[in-house]
Amino acid sequence: MQERGVSQQDAWYTFQHPQSSRYAQKRGAFVYFRTYGNQKIEVAATQNERKEWVIMSVWSRPVYLQAKNKKDGGFLKLLIKQIFGK
């Protein structure tokens, strides 16, 4: 976690209170997500034979801003507006 810039507290909170989750590539494992500002923390966890949760890996990735209103034509229209000022 230290190498990936994620605190133990943020990893634990993400695991306990995810905003979203999905199945991991490993059967029976899950990836839990939570966004903190411009950083998305992901925690991969599975249960062992005694049904105890084991955190296998933790990583983070940047969150990029998305267009606020997709009805306006999206990225291409925004780019044209910025280039031509229209």
PDB file of N, CA and C in Angstrom:
ATOM      1  N   MET A   1       0.837  -1.186   0.000  1.00  0.00           N
ATOM      2  CA  MET A   1       0.000   0.000   0.000  1.00  0.00           C
ATOM      3  C   MET A   1       0.881   1.248   0.000  1.00  0.00           C
ATOM      4  N   GLN A   2       1.950   1.203   0.756  1.00  0.00           N
ATOM      5  CA  GLN A   2       2.834   2.360   0.840  1.00  0.00           C
ATOM      6  C   GLN A   2       3.423   2.698  -0.531  1.00  0.00           C
ATOM      7  N   GLU A   3       3.837   1.675  -1.281  1.00  0.00           N
ATOM      8  CA  GLU A   3       4.379   1.894  -2.618  1.00  0.00           C
ATOM      9  C   GLU A   3       3.356   2.499  -3.552  1.00  0.00           C
ATOM     10  N   ARG A   4       2.099   2.227  -3.311  1.00  0.00           N
ATOM     11  CA  ARG A   4       1.025   2.707  -4.185  1.00  0.00           C
ATOM     12  C   ARG A   4       0.353   3.967  -3.653  1.00  0.00           C
ATOM     13  N   GLY A   5       0.855   4.502  -2.557  1.00  0.00           N
ATOM     14  CA  GLY A   5       0.342   5.758  -2.031  1.00  0.00           C
ATOM     15  C   GLY A   5      -1.033   5.678  -1.402  1.00  0.00           C
ATOM     16  N   VAL A   6      -1.372   4.534  -0.817  1.00  0.00           N
ATOM     17  CA  VAL A   6      -2.683   4.345  -0.196  1.00  0.00           C
ATOM     18  C   VAL A   6      -2.471   4.084   1.291  1.00  0.00           C
ATOM     19  N   SER A   7      -3.165   4.841   2.128  1.00  0.00           N
ATOM     20  CA  SER A   7      -3.050   4.630   3.570  1.00  0.00           C
ATOM     21  C   SER A   7      -3.852   3.399   3.988  1.00  0.00           C
ATOM     22  N   GLN A   8      -3.454   2.796   5.084  1.00  0.00           N
ATOM     23  CA  GLN A   8      -4.173   1.631   5.599  1.00  0.00           C
ATOM     24  C   GLN A   8      -5.603   2.020   5.965  1.00  0.00           C
ATOM     25  N   GLN A   9      -5.771   3.215   6.509  1.00  0.00           N
ATOM     26  CA  GLN A   9      -7.097   3.694   6.892  1.00  0.00           C
ATOM     27  C   GLN A   9      -8.015   3.820   5.663  1.00  0.00           C
ATOM     28  N   ASP A  10      -7.507   4.384   4.562  1.00  0.00           N
ATOM     29  CA  ASP A  10      -8.320   4.523   3.347  1.00  0.00           C
ATOM     30  C   ASP A  10      -8.645   3.161   2.738  1.00  0.00           C
ATOM     31  N   ALA A  11      -7.687   2.243   2.759  1.00  0.00           N
ATOM     32  CA  ALA A  11      -7.937   0.900   2.224  1.00  0.00           C
ATOM     33  C   ALA A  11      -9.007   0.189   3.049  1.00  0.00           C
ATOM     34  N   TRP A  12      -8.896   0.266   4.354  1.00  0.00           N
ATOM     35  CA  TRP A  12      -9.866  -0.396   5.229  1.00  0.00           C
ATOM     36  C   TRP A  12     -11.258   0.204   5.060  1.00  0.00           C
ATOM     37  N   TYR A  13     -11.341   1.540   4.998  1.00  0.00           N
ATOM     38  CA  TYR A  13     -12.637   2.193   4.841  1.00  0.00           C
ATOM     39  C   TYR A  13     -13.263   1.846   3.489  1.00  0.00           C
ATOM     40  N   THR A  14     -12.433   1.767   2.449  1.00  0.00           N
ATOM     41  CA  THR A  14     -12.929   1.385   1.124  1.00  0.00           C
ATOM     42  C   THR A  14     -13.511  -0.021   1.163  1.00  0.00           C
ATOM     43  N   PHE A  15     -12.827  -0.933   1.839  1.00  0.00           N
ATOM     44  CA  PHE A  15     -13.307  -2.304   1.958  1.00  0.00           C
ATOM     45  C   PHE A  15     -14.609  -2.369   2.763  1.00  0.00           C
ATOM     46  N   GLN A  16     -14.687  -1.629   3.848  1.00  0.00           N
ATOM     47  CA  GLN A  16     -15.860  -1.653   4.721  1.00  0.00           C
ATOM     48  C   GLN A  16     -17.052  -0.868   4.162  1.00  0.00           C
ATOM     49  N   HIS A  17     -16.787   0.205   3.411  1.00  0.00           N
ATOM     50  CA  HIS A  17     -17.848   1.103   2.921  1.00  0.00           C
ATOM     51  C   HIS A  17     -17.631   1.457   1.444  1.00  0.00           C
ATOM     52  N   PRO A  18     -17.675   0.479   0.553  1.00  0.00           N
ATOM     53  CA  PRO A  18     -17.425   0.781  -0.862  1.00  0.00           C
ATOM     54  C   PRO A  18     -18.573   1.568  -1.494  1.00  0.00           C
ATOM     55  N   GLN A  19     -18.227   2.366  -2.484  1.00  0.00           N
ATOM     56  CA  GLN A  19     -19.253   3.041  -3.280  1.00  0.00           C
ATOM     57  C   GLN A  19     -19.759   2.110  -4.372  1.00  0.00           C
ATOM     58  N   SER A  20     -18.912   1.149  -4.746  1.00  0.00           N
ATOM     59  CA  SER A  20     -19.270   0.192  -5.787  1.00  0.00           C
ATOM     60  C   SER A  20     -18.364  -1.029  -5.653  1.00  0.00           C
ATOM     61  N   SER A  21     -18.737  -2.107  -6.344  1.00  0.00           N
ATOM     62  CA  SER A  21     -17.906  -3.317  -6.332  1.00  0.00           C
ATOM     63  C   SER A  21     -18.159  -4.105  -7.608  1.00  0.00           C
ATOM     64  N   ARG A  22     -17.252  -5.045  -7.878  1.00  0.00           N
ATOM     65  CA  ARG A  22     -17.403  -5.931  -9.032  1.00  0.00           C
ATOM     66  C   ARG A  22     -16.679  -7.235  -8.716  1.00  0.00           C
ATOM     67  N   TYR A  23     -16.958  -8.247  -9.514  1.00  0.00           N
ATOM     68  CA  TYR A  23     -16.224  -9.500  -9.380  1.00  0.00           C
ATOM     69  C   TYR A  23     -14.791  -9.283  -9.843  1.00  0.00           C
ATOM     70  N   ALA A  24     -13.835  -9.907  -9.162  1.00  0.00           N
ATOM     71  CA  ALA A  24     -12.437  -9.868  -9.574  1.00  0.00           C
ATOM     72  C   ALA A  24     -12.178 -10.991 -10.575  1.00  0.00           C
ATOM     73  N   GLN A  25     -10.993 -11.007 -11.143  1.00  0.00           N
ATOM     74  CA  GLN A  25     -10.646 -12.082 -12.082  1.00  0.00           C
ATOM     75  C   GLN A  25     -10.562 -13.429 -11.375  1.00  0.00           C
ATOM     76  N   LYS A  26     -10.103 -13.423 -10.132  1.00  0.00           N
ATOM     77  CA  LYS A  26     -10.014 -14.664  -9.360  1.00  0.00           C
ATOM     78  C   LYS A  26     -11.415 -15.061  -8.904  1.00  0.00           C
ATOM     79  N   ARG A  27     -11.764 -16.299  -9.084  1.00  0.00           N
ATOM     80  CA  ARG A  27     -13.087 -16.780  -8.703  1.00  0.00           C
ATOM     81  C   ARG A  27     -13.312 -16.605  -7.196  1.00  0.00           C
ATOM     82  N   GLY A  28     -14.455 -16.039  -6.845  1.00  0.00           N
ATOM     83  CA  GLY A  28     -14.806 -15.835  -5.450  1.00  0.00           C
ATOM     84  C   GLY A  28     -14.235 -14.570  -4.835  1.00  0.00           C
ATOM     85  N   ALA A  29     -13.517 -13.801  -5.619  1.00  0.00           N
ATOM     86  CA  ALA A  29     -12.928 -12.548  -5.119  1.00  0.00           C
ATOM     87  C   ALA A  29     -13.714 -11.358  -5.663  1.00  0.00           C
ATOM     88  N   PHE A  30     -13.611 -10.253  -4.964  1.00  0.00           N
ATOM     89  CA  PHE A  30     -14.305  -9.031  -5.337  1.00  0.00           C
ATOM     90  C   PHE A  30     -13.342  -7.859  -5.291  1.00  0.00           C
ATOM     91  N   VAL A  31     -13.652  -6.819  -6.072  1.00  0.00           N
ATOM     92  CA  VAL A  31     -12.906  -5.567  -6.031  1.00  0.00           C
ATOM     93  C   VAL A  31     -13.877  -4.504  -5.550  1.00  0.00           C
ATOM     94  N   TYR A  32     -13.488  -3.789  -4.500  1.00  0.00           N
ATOM     95  CA  TYR A  32     -14.308  -2.742  -3.902  1.00  0.00           C
ATOM     96  C   TYR A  32     -13.685  -1.390  -4.233  1.00  0.00           C
ATOM     97  N   PHE A  33     -14.533  -0.400  -4.579  1.00  0.00           N
ATOM     98  CA  PHE A  33     -14.067   0.907  -5.033  1.00  0.00           C
ATOM     99  C   PHE A  33     -14.573   2.012  -4.120  1.00  0.00           C
ATOM    100  N   ARG A  34     -13.776   3.061  -4.015  1.00  0.00           N
ATOM    101  CA  ARG A  34     -14.210   4.279  -3.349  1.00  0.00           C
ATOM    102  C   ARG A  34     -13.367   5.427  -3.888  1.00  0.00           C
ATOM    103  N   THR A  35     -13.993   6.579  -4.144  1.00  0.00           N
ATOM    104  CA  THR A  35     -13.298   7.743  -4.666  1.00  0.00           C
ATOM    105  C   THR A  35     -13.073   8.751  -3.546  1.00  0.00           C
ATOM    106  N   TYR A  36     -11.839   9.226  -3.474  1.00  0.00           N
ATOM    107  CA  TYR A  36     -11.429  10.259  -2.514  1.00  0.00           C
ATOM    108  C   TYR A  36     -10.850  11.407  -3.327  1.00  0.00           C
ATOM    109  N   GLY A  37     -11.641  12.451  -3.548  1.00  0.00           N
ATOM    110  CA  GLY A  37     -11.166  13.577  -4.355  1.00  0.00           C
ATOM    111  C   GLY A  37     -10.886  13.135  -5.778  1.00  0.00           C
ATOM    112  N   ASN A  38      -9.618  13.247  -6.195  1.00  0.00           N
ATOM    113  CA  ASN A  38      -9.256  12.845  -7.558  1.00  0.00           C
ATOM    114  C   ASN A  38      -8.548  11.489  -7.584  1.00  0.00           C
ATOM    115  N   GLN A  39      -8.736  10.687  -6.537  1.00  0.00           N
ATOM    116  CA  GLN A  39      -8.103   9.372  -6.441  1.00  0.00           C
ATOM    117  C   GLN A  39      -9.164   8.300  -6.194  1.00  0.00           C
ATOM    118  N   LYS A  40      -9.119   7.232  -6.973  1.00  0.00           N
ATOM    119  CA  LYS A  40     -10.036   6.103  -6.799  1.00  0.00           C
ATOM    120  C   LYS A  40      -9.229   4.953  -6.212  1.00  0.00           C
ATOM    121  N   ILE A  41      -9.617   4.499  -5.036  1.00  0.00           N
ATOM    122  CA  ILE A  41      -8.939   3.388  -4.376  1.00  0.00           C
ATOM    123  C   ILE A  41      -9.721   2.117  -4.652  1.00  0.00           C
ATOM    124  N   GLU A  42      -8.984   1.045  -4.967  1.00  0.00           N
ATOM    125  CA  GLU A  42      -9.582  -0.246  -5.259  1.00  0.00           C
ATOM    126  C   GLU A  42      -8.947  -1.291  -4.346  1.00  0.00           C
ATOM    127  N   VAL A  43      -9.787  -2.119  -3.756  1.00  0.00           N
ATOM    128  CA  VAL A  43      -9.346  -3.157  -2.826  1.00  0.00           C
ATOM    129  C   VAL A  43      -9.852  -4.501  -3.332  1.00  0.00           C
ATOM    130  N   ALA A  44      -8.930  -5.436  -3.578  1.00  0.00           N
ATOM    131  CA  ALA A  44      -9.303  -6.797  -3.997  1.00  0.00           C
ATOM    132  C   ALA A  44      -9.290  -7.688  -2.766  1.00  0.00           C
ATOM    133  N   ALA A  45     -10.389  -8.405  -2.531  1.00  0.00           N
ATOM    134  CA  ALA A  45     -10.506  -9.245  -1.337  1.00  0.00           C
ATOM    135  C   ALA A  45     -11.249 -10.532  -1.651  1.00  0.00           C
ATOM    136  N   THR A  46     -10.996 -11.543  -0.847  1.00  0.00           N
ATOM    137  CA  THR A  46     -11.663 -12.830  -0.962  1.00  0.00           C
ATOM    138  C   THR A  46     -11.804 -13.441   0.421  1.00  0.00           C
ATOM    139  N   GLN A  47     -12.602 -14.473   0.538  1.00  0.00           N
ATOM    140  CA  GLN A  47     -12.746 -15.172   1.814  1.00  0.00           C
ATOM    141  C   GLN A  47     -11.890 -16.436   1.800  1.00  0.00           C
ATOM    142  N   ASN A  48     -11.256 -16.734   2.944  1.00  0.00           N
ATOM    143  CA  ASN A  48     -10.472 -17.963   3.055  1.00  0.00           C
ATOM    144  C   ASN A  48     -11.381 -19.131   3.440  1.00  0.00           C
ATOM    145  N   GLU A  49     -10.793 -20.277   3.695  1.00  0.00           N
ATOM    146  CA  GLU A  49     -11.576 -21.480   4.006  1.00  0.00           C
ATOM    147  C   GLU A  49     -12.379 -21.356   5.295  1.00  0.00           C
ATOM    148  N   ARG A  50     -11.972 -20.428   6.183  1.00  0.00           N
ATOM    149  CA  ARG A  50     -12.727 -20.202   7.429  1.00  0.00           C
ATOM    150  C   ARG A  50     -13.721 -19.053   7.294  1.00  0.00           C
ATOM    151  N   LYS A  51     -13.944 -18.608   6.046  1.00  0.00           N
ATOM    152  CA  LYS A  51     -14.886 -17.525   5.726  1.00  0.00           C
ATOM    153  C   LYS A  51     -14.443 -16.178   6.305  1.00  0.00           C
ATOM    154  N   GLU A  52     -13.138 -16.016   6.526  1.00  0.00           N
ATOM    155  CA  GLU A  52     -12.579 -14.735   6.963  1.00  0.00           C
ATOM    156  C   GLU A  52     -12.157 -13.966   5.714  1.00  0.00           C
ATOM    157  N   TRP A  53     -12.422 -12.673   5.698  1.00  0.00           N
ATOM    158  CA  TRP A  53     -12.037 -11.857   4.555  1.00  0.00           C
ATOM    159  C   TRP A  53     -10.539 -11.602   4.576  1.00  0.00           C
ATOM    160  N   VAL A  54      -9.919 -11.745   3.423  1.00  0.00           N
ATOM    161  CA  VAL A  54      -8.495 -11.504   3.253  1.00  0.00           C
ATOM    162  C   VAL A  54      -8.327 -10.484   2.129  1.00  0.00           C
ATOM    163  N   ILE A  55      -7.640  -9.389   2.420  1.00  0.00           N
ATOM    164  CA  ILE A  55      -7.365  -8.387   1.396  1.00  0.00           C
ATOM    165  C   ILE A  55      -6.122  -8.837   0.633  1.00  0.00           C
ATOM    166  N   MET A  56      -6.285  -9.027  -0.669  1.00  0.00           N
ATOM    167  CA  MET A  56      -5.196  -9.542  -1.502  1.00  0.00           C
ATOM    168  C   MET A  56      -4.330  -8.427  -2.077  1.00  0.00           C
ATOM    169  N   SER A  57      -4.951  -7.302  -2.448  1.00  0.00           N
ATOM    170  CA  SER A  57      -4.205  -6.212  -3.054  1.00  0.00           C
ATOM    171  C   SER A  57      -4.982  -4.917  -2.925  1.00  0.00           C
ATOM    172  N   VAL A  58      -4.243  -3.818  -2.944  1.00  0.00           N
ATOM    173  CA  VAL A  58      -4.832  -2.474  -2.878  1.00  0.00           C
ATOM    174  C   VAL A  58      -4.075  -1.606  -3.872  1.00  0.00           C
ATOM    175  N   TRP A  59      -4.791  -0.792  -4.629  1.00  0.00           N
ATOM    176  CA  TRP A  59      -4.141   0.133  -5.540  1.00  0.00           C
ATOM    177  C   TRP A  59      -5.017   1.358  -5.718  1.00  0.00           C
ATOM    178  N   SER A  60      -4.460   2.370  -6.353  1.00  0.00           N
ATOM    179  CA  SER A  60      -5.218   3.592  -6.624  1.00  0.00           C
ATOM    180  C   SER A  60      -4.957   4.022  -8.053  1.00  0.00           C
ATOM    181  N   ARG A  61      -5.876   4.806  -8.559  1.00  0.00           N
ATOM    182  CA  ARG A  61      -5.722   5.367  -9.899  1.00  0.00           C
ATOM    183  C   ARG A  61      -6.367   6.744  -9.909  1.00  0.00           C
ATOM    184  N   PRO A  62      -5.891   7.632 -10.775  1.00  0.00           N
ATOM    185  CA  PRO A  62      -6.477   8.977 -10.827  1.00  0.00           C
ATOM    186  C   PRO A  62      -7.881   8.942 -11.412  1.00  0.00           C
ATOM    187  N   VAL A  63      -8.696   9.878 -10.978  1.00  0.00           N
ATOM    188  CA  VAL A  63     -10.045  10.050 -11.515  1.00  0.00           C
ATOM    189  C   VAL A  63     -10.014  11.282 -12.402  1.00  0.00           C
ATOM    190  N   TYR A  64     -10.441  11.116 -13.629  1.00  0.00           N
ATOM    191  CA  TYR A  64     -10.449  12.221 -14.581  1.00  0.00           C
ATOM    192  C   TYR A  64     -11.829  12.836 -14.624  1.00  0.00           C
ATOM    193  N   LEU A  65     -11.875  14.147 -14.804  1.00  0.00           N
ATOM    194  CA  LEU A  65     -13.150  14.849 -14.882  1.00  0.00           C
ATOM    195  C   LEU A  65     -13.900  14.422 -16.130  1.00  0.00           C
ATOM    196  N   GLN A  66     -15.217  14.264 -15.994  1.00  0.00           N
ATOM    197  CA  GLN A  66     -16.060  13.905 -17.117  1.00  0.00           C
ATOM    198  C   GLN A  66     -16.917  15.102 -17.489  1.00  0.00           C
ATOM    199  N   ALA A  67     -17.400  15.108 -18.716  1.00  0.00           N
ATOM    200  CA  ALA A  67     -18.285  16.185 -19.154  1.00  0.00           C
ATOM    201  C   ALA A  67     -19.508  16.216 -18.251  1.00  0.00           C
ATOM    202  N   LYS A  68     -19.895  17.425 -17.822  1.00  0.00           N
ATOM    203  CA  LYS A  68     -21.022  17.562 -16.905  1.00  0.00           C
ATOM    204  C   LYS A  68     -22.352  17.246 -17.564  1.00  0.00           C
ATOM    205  N   ASN A  69     -22.480  17.608 -18.824  1.00  0.00           N
ATOM    206  CA  ASN A  69     -23.753  17.431 -19.511  1.00  0.00           C
ATOM    207  C   ASN A  69     -23.506  16.730 -20.841  1.00  0.00           C
ATOM    208  N   LYS A  70     -23.879  15.479 -20.944  1.00  0.00           N
ATOM    209  CA  LYS A  70     -23.627  14.713 -22.164  1.00  0.00           C
ATOM    210  C   LYS A  70     -24.566  15.124 -23.300  1.00  0.00           C
ATOM    211  N   LYS A  71     -25.622  15.883 -23.014  1.00  0.00           N
ATOM    212  CA  LYS A  71     -26.547  16.323 -24.044  1.00  0.00           C
ATOM    213  C   LYS A  71     -25.939  17.409 -24.926  1.00  0.00           C
ATOM    214  N   ASP A  72     -24.819  17.991 -24.495  1.00  0.00           N
ATOM    215  CA  ASP A  72     -24.227  19.089 -25.246  1.00  0.00           C
ATOM    216  C   ASP A  72     -23.373  18.624 -26.419  1.00  0.00           C
ATOM    217  N   GLY A  73     -23.319  17.333 -26.715  1.00  0.00           N
ATOM    218  CA  GLY A  73     -22.573  16.841 -27.857  1.00  0.00           C
ATOM    219  C   GLY A  73     -21.283  16.149 -27.477  1.00  0.00           C
ATOM    220  N   GLY A  74     -20.940  16.161 -26.218  1.00  0.00           N
ATOM    221  CA  GLY A  74     -19.794  15.410 -25.745  1.00  0.00           C
ATOM    222  C   GLY A  74     -18.460  16.065 -25.978  1.00  0.00           C
ATOM    223  N   PHE A  75     -17.445  15.231 -25.968  1.00  0.00           N
ATOM    224  CA  PHE A  75     -16.064  15.697 -26.013  1.00  0.00           C
ATOM    225  C   PHE A  75     -15.730  16.413 -27.315  1.00  0.00           C
ATOM    226  N   LEU A  76     -16.164  15.850 -28.443  1.00  0.00           N
ATOM    227  CA  LEU A  76     -15.836  16.447 -29.733  1.00  0.00           C
ATOM    228  C   LEU A  76     -16.378  17.869 -29.842  1.00  0.00           C
ATOM    229  N   LYS A  77     -17.604  18.069 -29.429  1.00  0.00           N
ATOM    230  CA  LYS A  77     -18.195  19.406 -29.488  1.00  0.00           C
ATOM    231  C   LYS A  77     -17.463  20.365 -28.556  1.00  0.00           C
ATOM    232  N   LEU A  78     -17.096  19.892 -27.385  1.00  0.00           N
ATOM    233  CA  LEU A  78     -16.334  20.721 -26.441  1.00  0.00           C
ATOM    234  C   LEU A  78     -14.991  21.108 -27.038  1.00  0.00           C
ATOM    235  N   LEU A  79     -14.324  20.174 -27.689  1.00  0.00           N
ATOM    236  CA  LEU A  79     -13.039  20.440 -28.327  1.00  0.00           C
ATOM    237  C   LEU A  79     -13.179  21.483 -29.428  1.00  0.00           C
ATOM    238  N   ILE A  80     -14.203  21.356 -30.250  1.00  0.00           N
ATOM    239  CA  ILE A  80     -14.440  22.321 -31.324  1.00  0.00           C
ATOM    240  C   ILE A  80     -14.722  23.705 -30.745  1.00  0.00           C
ATOM    241  N   LYS A  81     -15.502  23.748 -29.666  1.00  0.00           N
ATOM    242  CA  LYS A  81     -15.786  25.038 -29.025  1.00  0.00           C
ATOM    243  C   LYS A  81     -14.494  25.690 -28.536  1.00  0.00           C
ATOM    244  N   GLN A  82     -13.612  24.901 -27.970  1.00  0.00           N
ATOM    245  CA  GLN A  82     -12.364  25.462 -27.439  1.00  0.00           C
ATOM    246  C   GLN A  82     -11.435  25.908 -28.551  1.00  0.00           C
ATOM    247  N   ILE A  83     -11.417  25.190 -29.660  1.00  0.00           N
ATOM    248  CA  ILE A  83     -10.533  25.537 -30.766  1.00  0.00           C
ATOM    249  C   ILE A  83     -11.033  26.791 -31.498  1.00  0.00           C
ATOM    250  N   PHE A  84     -12.331  26.796 -31.809  1.00  0.00           N
ATOM    251  CA  PHE A  84     -12.892  27.864 -32.620  1.00  0.00           C
ATOM    252  C   PHE A  84     -13.625  28.934 -31.814  1.00  0.00           C
ATOM    253  N   GLY A  85     -13.769  28.730 -30.520  1.00  0.00           N
ATOM    254  CA  GLY A  85     -14.422  29.724 -29.683  1.00  0.00           C
ATOM    255  C   GLY A  85     -15.894  29.870 -29.939  1.00  0.00           C
ATOM    256  N   LYS A  86     -16.544  28.820 -30.425  1.00  0.00           N
ATOM    257  CA  LYS A  86     -17.982  28.870 -30.712  1.00  0.00           C
ATOM    258  C   LYS A  86     -18.736  27.976 -29.769  1.00  0.00           C
TER     259      LYS A  86
END
